[in-house]
PDB file of C-alpha atoms in Angstrom:
ATOM      1  CA  MET A   1      -8.559 -54.318  -9.843  1.00 61.00           C
ATOM      2  CA  SER A   2      -9.289 -57.235 -12.545  1.00 80.00           C
ATOM      3  CA  ASN A   3      -7.149 -60.277 -12.918  1.00 87.00           C
ATOM      4  CA  PRO A   4      -4.423 -59.972 -15.157  1.00 87.00           C
ATOM      5  CA  THR A   5      -4.564 -61.391 -18.798  1.00 93.00           C
ATOM      6  CA  PRO A   6      -2.363 -64.474 -19.622  1.00 92.00           C
ATOM      7  CA  ILE A   7      -0.132 -62.481 -21.293  1.00 94.00           C
ATOM      8  CA  GLN A   8       0.174 -59.762 -18.853  1.00 93.00           C
ATOM      9  CA  ARG A   9       0.996 -62.707 -16.223  1.00 93.00           C
ATOM     10  CA  VAL A  10       3.633 -63.898 -18.810  1.00 95.00           C
ATOM     11  CA  ALA A  11       5.121 -60.457 -18.904  1.00 95.00           C
ATOM     12  CA  ILE A  12       5.036 -60.060 -15.195  1.00 94.00           C
ATOM     13  CA  SER A  13       6.783 -63.620 -14.651  1.00 95.00           C
ATOM     14  CA  ALA A  14       9.287 -62.937 -17.319  1.00 95.00           C
ATOM     15  CA  PHE A  15      10.379 -59.380 -15.670  1.00 94.00           C
ATOM     16  CA  ILE A  16      10.671 -61.091 -12.207  1.00 94.00           C
ATOM     17  CA  LEU A  17      12.950 -63.655 -13.636  1.00 93.00           C
ATOM     18  CA  PHE A  18      14.879 -61.529 -15.763  1.00 91.00           C
ATOM     19  CA  ASN A  19      15.416 -59.325 -12.276  1.00 90.00           C
ATOM     20  CA  LEU A  20      16.157 -62.294 -10.257  1.00 89.00           C
ATOM     21  CA  VAL A  21      18.625 -63.683 -12.914  1.00 85.00           C
ATOM     22  CA  ALA A  22      20.540 -60.294 -13.585  1.00 86.00           C
ATOM     23  CA  ILE A  23      20.468 -59.535  -9.512  1.00 85.00           C
ATOM     24  CA  LEU A  24      22.135 -62.956  -8.873  1.00 81.00           C
ATOM     25  CA  CYS A  25      24.735 -62.674 -11.625  1.00 79.00           C
ATOM     26  CA  TRP A  26      25.817 -59.285 -10.239  1.00 78.00           C
ATOM     27  CA  ALA A  27      25.896 -60.057  -6.478  1.00 76.00           C
ATOM     28  CA  LEU A  28      27.351 -63.513  -6.425  1.00 74.00           C
ATOM     29  CA  PRO A  29      31.396 -63.348  -6.818  1.00 66.00           C
ATOM     30  CA  VAL A  30      31.278 -66.555  -8.434  1.00 65.00           C
ATOM     31  CA  ASP A  31      33.656 -67.004 -11.362  1.00 67.00           C
ATOM     32  CA  THR A  32      31.926 -68.854 -14.192  1.00 68.00           C
ATOM     33  CA  LYS A  33      31.513 -67.666 -17.897  1.00 72.00           C
ATOM     34  CA  LEU A  34      27.804 -67.392 -17.778  1.00 72.00           C
ATOM     35  CA  PHE A  35      27.803 -64.421 -15.052  1.00 74.00           C
ATOM     36  CA  PRO A  36      30.191 -62.049 -17.125  1.00 76.00           C
ATOM     37  CA  ALA A  37      28.110 -62.777 -20.321  1.00 79.00           C
ATOM     38  CA  VAL A  38      24.916 -61.925 -18.359  1.00 79.00           C
ATOM     39  CA  ASN A  39      26.438 -58.888 -16.766  1.00 78.00           C
ATOM     40  CA  ARG A  40      27.615 -57.550 -20.205  1.00 81.00           C
ATOM     41  CA  HIS A  41      23.785 -57.706 -21.487  1.00 82.00           C
ATOM     42  CA  THR A  42      22.347 -56.408 -18.336  1.00 83.00           C
ATOM     43  CA  SER A  43      24.722 -53.593 -17.164  1.00 82.00           C
ATOM     44  CA  ILE A  44      22.655 -50.818 -18.507  1.00 85.00           C
ATOM     45  CA  TYR A  45      19.577 -51.530 -17.034  1.00 86.00           C
ATOM     46  CA  MET A  46      21.315 -52.592 -14.048  1.00 83.00           C
ATOM     47  CA  ASN A  47      23.371 -49.122 -13.398  1.00 80.00           C
ATOM     48  CA  MET A  48      20.089 -47.206 -14.120  1.00 81.00           C
ATOM     49  CA  ALA A  49      18.125 -48.830 -11.637  1.00 81.00           C
ATOM     50  CA  GLY A  50      21.045 -49.182  -9.076  1.00 76.00           C
ATOM     51  CA  LEU A  51      21.002 -52.612  -8.415  1.00 78.00           C
ATOM     52  CA  THR A  52      24.814 -53.230  -9.143  1.00 76.00           C
ATOM     53  CA  GLN A  53      26.899 -54.660  -6.409  1.00 71.00           C
ATOM     54  CA  GLY A  54      30.578 -54.475  -6.230  1.00 66.00           C
ATOM     55  CA  TRP A  55      33.112 -56.375  -3.982  1.00 64.00           C
ATOM     56  CA  SER A  56      35.562 -54.084  -3.940  1.00 60.00           C
ATOM     57  CA  LEU A  57      35.105 -52.872  -0.484  1.00 59.00           C
ATOM     58  CA  PHE A  58      36.323 -56.448   0.324  1.00 63.00           C
ATOM     59  CA  ALA A  59      38.619 -58.116  -1.995  1.00 62.00           C
ATOM     60  CA  PRO A  60      41.117 -57.983  -3.896  1.00 66.00           C
ATOM     61  CA  ASP A  61      42.294 -54.668  -2.558  1.00 69.00           C
ATOM     62  CA  PRO A  62      40.242 -53.076   0.069  1.00 72.00           C
ATOM     63  CA  PRO A  63      40.604 -49.116   0.226  1.00 74.00           C
ATOM     64  CA  ASP A  64      43.416 -47.984   2.465  1.00 77.00           C
ATOM     65  CA  SER A  65      42.020 -44.557   2.892  1.00 80.00           C
ATOM     66  CA  ASN A  66      38.849 -42.600   3.718  1.00 81.00           C
ATOM     67  CA  CYS A  67      38.267 -39.467   1.299  1.00 84.00           C
ATOM     68  CA  ARG A  68      35.584 -37.146   1.478  1.00 85.00           C
ATOM     69  CA  LEU A  69      35.234 -34.841  -1.711  1.00 89.00           C
ATOM     70  CA  GLY A  70      34.345 -31.212  -1.850  1.00 91.00           C
ATOM     71  CA  ALA A  71      34.715 -28.022  -4.204  1.00 94.00           C
ATOM     72  CA  GLU A  72      35.752 -24.381  -3.664  1.00 95.00           C
ATOM     73  CA  ILE A  73      33.439 -22.283  -5.914  1.00 95.00           C
ATOM     74  CA  THR A  74      34.938 -18.771  -6.826  1.00 94.00           C
ATOM     75  CA  HIS A  75      32.365 -15.931  -7.651  1.00 93.00           C
ATOM     76  CA  ASP A  76      32.831 -13.110 -10.105  1.00 91.00           C
ATOM     77  CA  ASP A  77      32.945 -10.679  -7.218  1.00 91.00           C
ATOM     78  CA  GLY A  78      36.076 -12.663  -5.686  1.00 90.00           C
ATOM     79  CA  SER A  79      34.286 -14.093  -2.956  1.00 91.00           C
ATOM     80  CA  THR A  80      34.805 -17.986  -2.686  1.00 92.00           C
ATOM     81  CA  ASN A  81      32.464 -20.697  -0.560  1.00 92.00           C
ATOM     82  CA  LEU A  82      33.318 -24.342   0.217  1.00 93.00           C
ATOM     83  CA  TRP A  83      30.939 -26.960  -0.760  1.00 91.00           C
ATOM     84  CA  ASN A  84      30.993 -30.790   0.147  1.00 88.00           C
ATOM     85  CA  PHE A  85      29.549 -33.719  -1.189  1.00 82.00           C
ATOM     86  CA  PRO A  86      26.644 -34.533   1.010  1.00 76.00           C
ATOM     87  CA  VAL A  87      27.447 -37.169   3.667  1.00 72.00           C
ATOM     88  CA  PRO A  88      24.344 -39.191   5.246  1.00 67.00           C
ATOM     89  CA  GLN A  89      24.080 -38.487   9.254  1.00 70.00           C
ATOM     90  CA  ASP A  90      21.620 -41.148   9.876  1.00 66.00           C
ATOM     91  CA  TYR A  91      20.000 -44.067   8.227  1.00 66.00           C
ATOM     92  CA  GLY A  92      16.863 -41.833   6.767  1.00 67.00           C
ATOM     93  CA  HIS A  93      19.406 -39.680   5.159  1.00 64.00           C
ATOM     94  CA  SER A  94      21.569 -42.507   4.215  1.00 64.00           C
ATOM     95  CA  TYR A  95      18.687 -44.096   2.080  1.00 64.00           C
ATOM     96  CA  PHE A  96      18.675 -41.007  -0.297  1.00 67.00           C
ATOM     97  CA  LEU A  97      22.564 -39.783  -0.179  1.00 68.00           C
ATOM     98  CA  GLU A  98      24.385 -43.072  -0.077  1.00 69.00           C
ATOM     99  CA  ARG A  99      24.642 -43.468  -3.593  1.00 71.00           C
ATOM    100  CA  ASP A 100      25.832 -39.814  -4.220  1.00 73.00           C
ATOM    101  CA  ARG A 101      28.449 -40.164  -1.715  1.00 72.00           C
ATOM    102  CA  LYS A 102      29.372 -43.618  -2.886  1.00 74.00           C
ATOM    103  CA  TRP A 103      29.694 -42.124  -6.627  1.00 76.00           C
ATOM    104  CA  ALA A 104      31.821 -39.233  -5.477  1.00 78.00           C
ATOM    105  CA  ASN A 105      34.167 -41.404  -3.277  1.00 75.00           C
ATOM    106  CA  ASP A 106      34.506 -44.246  -5.589  1.00 74.00           C
ATOM    107  CA  SER A 107      34.467 -42.787  -8.876  1.00 79.00           C
ATOM    108  CA  LEU A 108      34.759 -39.129  -9.014  1.00 85.00           C
ATOM    109  CA  ARG A 109      37.735 -39.000  -7.030  1.00 85.00           C
ATOM    110  CA  LEU A 110      39.849 -41.464  -8.929  1.00 85.00           C
ATOM    111  CA  ASP A 111      42.293 -40.040 -11.571  1.00 88.00           C
ATOM    112  CA  ARG A 112      41.264 -42.637 -14.242  1.00 88.00           C
ATOM    113  CA  LYS A 113      37.871 -41.314 -14.029  1.00 87.00           C
ATOM    114  CA  SER A 114      38.754 -37.684 -14.931  1.00 91.00           C
ATOM    115  CA  VAL A 115      36.222 -37.824 -17.881  1.00 92.00           C
ATOM    116  CA  LEU A 116      33.707 -37.167 -14.966  1.00 90.00           C
ATOM    117  CA  TRP A 117      35.558 -33.983 -13.607  1.00 93.00           C
ATOM    118  CA  PRO A 118      33.939 -31.472 -16.124  1.00 94.00           C
ATOM    119  CA  ASP A 119      30.138 -32.408 -15.344  1.00 92.00           C
ATOM    120  CA  ALA A 120      30.807 -32.598 -11.759  1.00 92.00           C
ATOM    121  CA  ALA A 121      32.330 -29.083 -11.601  1.00 94.00           C
ATOM    122  CA  ARG A 122      29.478 -27.492 -13.911  1.00 94.00           C
ATOM    123  CA  TYR A 123      26.701 -29.341 -11.537  1.00 92.00           C
ATOM    124  CA  ILE A 124      28.338 -27.733  -8.555  1.00 92.00           C
ATOM    125  CA  ALA A 125      28.752 -24.400 -10.252  1.00 93.00           C
ATOM    126  CA  ARG A 126      25.006 -24.514 -11.250  1.00 92.00           C
ATOM    127  CA  ILE A 127      23.807 -25.569  -7.669  1.00 90.00           C
ATOM    128  CA  ASN A 128      25.841 -22.902  -6.002  1.00 90.00           C
ATOM    129  CA  ASP A 129      25.266 -20.002  -8.348  1.00 87.00           C
ATOM    130  CA  ASN A 130      23.845 -16.719  -7.172  1.00 84.00           C
ATOM    131  CA  PRO A 131      22.288 -14.545  -9.324  1.00 84.00           C
ATOM    132  CA  MET A 132      24.166 -11.520  -7.651  1.00 86.00           C
ATOM    133  CA  HIS A 133      27.537 -13.148  -7.734  1.00 85.00           C
ATOM    134  CA  HIS A 134      27.902 -15.847 -10.590  1.00 89.00           C
ATOM    135  CA  SER A 135      30.227 -18.807 -10.260  1.00 91.00           C
ATOM    136  CA  VAL A 136      33.364 -18.353 -12.230  1.00 94.00           C
ATOM    137  CA  SER A 137      35.465 -21.250 -11.313  1.00 95.00           C
ATOM    138  CA  VAL A 138      35.275 -24.702  -9.253  1.00 96.00           C
ATOM    139  CA  LYS A 139      38.228 -26.505  -7.809  1.00 96.00           C
ATOM    140  CA  LEU A 140      37.291 -30.118  -6.881  1.00 95.00           C
ATOM    141  CA  LEU A 141      39.003 -31.128  -3.825  1.00 94.00           C
ATOM    142  CA  ARG A 142      40.120 -34.384  -2.266  1.00 91.00           C
ATOM    143  CA  ASN A 143      40.657 -34.931   1.394  1.00 88.00           C
ATOM    144  CA  CYS A 144      41.838 -38.380   2.253  1.00 85.00           C
ATOM    145  CA  GLU A 145      43.144 -40.217   5.649  1.00 83.00           C
ATOM    146  CA  PRO A 146      44.942 -43.473   5.771  1.00 81.00           C
ATOM    147  CA  ILE A 147      42.868 -46.210   7.309  1.00 79.00           C
ATOM    148  CA  PRO A 148      45.152 -47.756  10.286  1.00 78.00           C
ATOM    149  CA  VAL A 149      45.875 -51.369   9.714  1.00 77.00           C
ATOM    150  CA  PRO A 150      43.887 -53.554  11.761  1.00 78.00           C
ATOM    151  CA  GLY A 151      45.684 -54.393  14.807  1.00 79.00           C
ATOM    152  CA  ALA A 152      48.379 -51.743  14.407  1.00 76.00           C
ATOM    153  CA  LYS A 153      48.972 -49.035  17.045  1.00 74.00           C
ATOM    154  CA  PRO A 154      46.588 -46.160  16.914  1.00 67.00           C
ATOM    155  CA  LEU A 155      48.182 -43.235  15.330  1.00 64.00           C
ATOM    156  CA  ALA A 156      49.178 -40.220  17.566  1.00 64.00           C
ATOM    157  CA  ALA A 157      46.379 -37.485  17.052  1.00 61.00           C
ATOM    158  CA  PRO A 158      47.665 -36.605  13.607  1.00 65.00           C
ATOM    159  CA  ASN A 159      46.795 -33.205  12.283  1.00 71.00           C
ATOM    160  CA  PRO A 160      43.696 -33.384   9.874  1.00 71.00           C
ATOM    161  CA  PRO A 161      44.905 -33.609   6.288  1.00 76.00           C
ATOM    162  CA  LYS A 162      44.438 -30.574   3.943  1.00 85.00           C
ATOM    163  CA  PRO A 163      42.252 -31.074   0.936  1.00 89.00           C
ATOM    164  CA  VAL A 164      44.216 -31.238  -2.372  1.00 90.00           C
ATOM    165  CA  VAL A 165      43.065 -29.731  -5.404  1.00 94.00           C
ATOM    166  CA  PHE A 166      42.650 -32.357  -8.176  1.00 93.00           C
ATOM    167  CA  PHE A 167      40.693 -30.453 -10.863  1.00 95.00           C
ATOM    168  CA  THR A 168      39.897 -26.514 -11.624  1.00 95.00           C
ATOM    169  CA  TYR A 169      37.328 -25.735 -14.316  1.00 95.00           C
ATOM    170  CA  ALA A 170      36.511 -22.173 -15.478  1.00 94.00           C
ATOM    171  CA  VAL A 171      32.689 -21.939 -15.646  1.00 92.00           C
ATOM    172  CA  GLU A 172      31.388 -20.643 -18.702  1.00 90.00           C
ATOM    173  CA  PRO A 173      28.137 -18.774 -18.809  1.00 84.00           C
ATOM    174  CA  GLY A 174      26.342 -21.320 -20.545  1.00 87.00           C
ATOM    175  CA  ASP A 175      27.292 -23.956 -17.724  1.00 87.00           C
ATOM    176  CA  LEU A 176      25.125 -22.136 -15.134  1.00 84.00           C
ATOM    177  CA  LYS A 177      21.745 -22.647 -17.248  1.00 81.00           C
TER     178      LYS A 177
END
């Protein structure tokens, strides 16, 4: 491989510097006027590259429940099947599935993100479609369990919570293509 030209060196250095500044501005919870300004200009790139970092796990309001999402798919013959968002079982799977799990749990389940629900339902209908029995409806399900307060007495063997339907989508034939 040949040595990079001076222009290529400048371009590579600029790319590295851009990434370092963008990642630092996203990752450091420092409250200055510079960071939000940089984040506004780099947000599309950072989201598409998967480089964003949120601090909502720790503050100011950490989650008070563990939630899992799934769906109930009804087919044109009346049969139904349950589908769950992937949950990583080990480190190898976690590397590939964690973003999907985090997206479902941290975004899709929230009422304020309801604009995402029809697209998620169409996707679930497509991946669960069967040429013999087409998907006709998708119900998105939330199953949330409270996280015990640290230091509190453990809960007495509660019954597992039942999933709650939070969105129903009627699948159109064009959605399955």
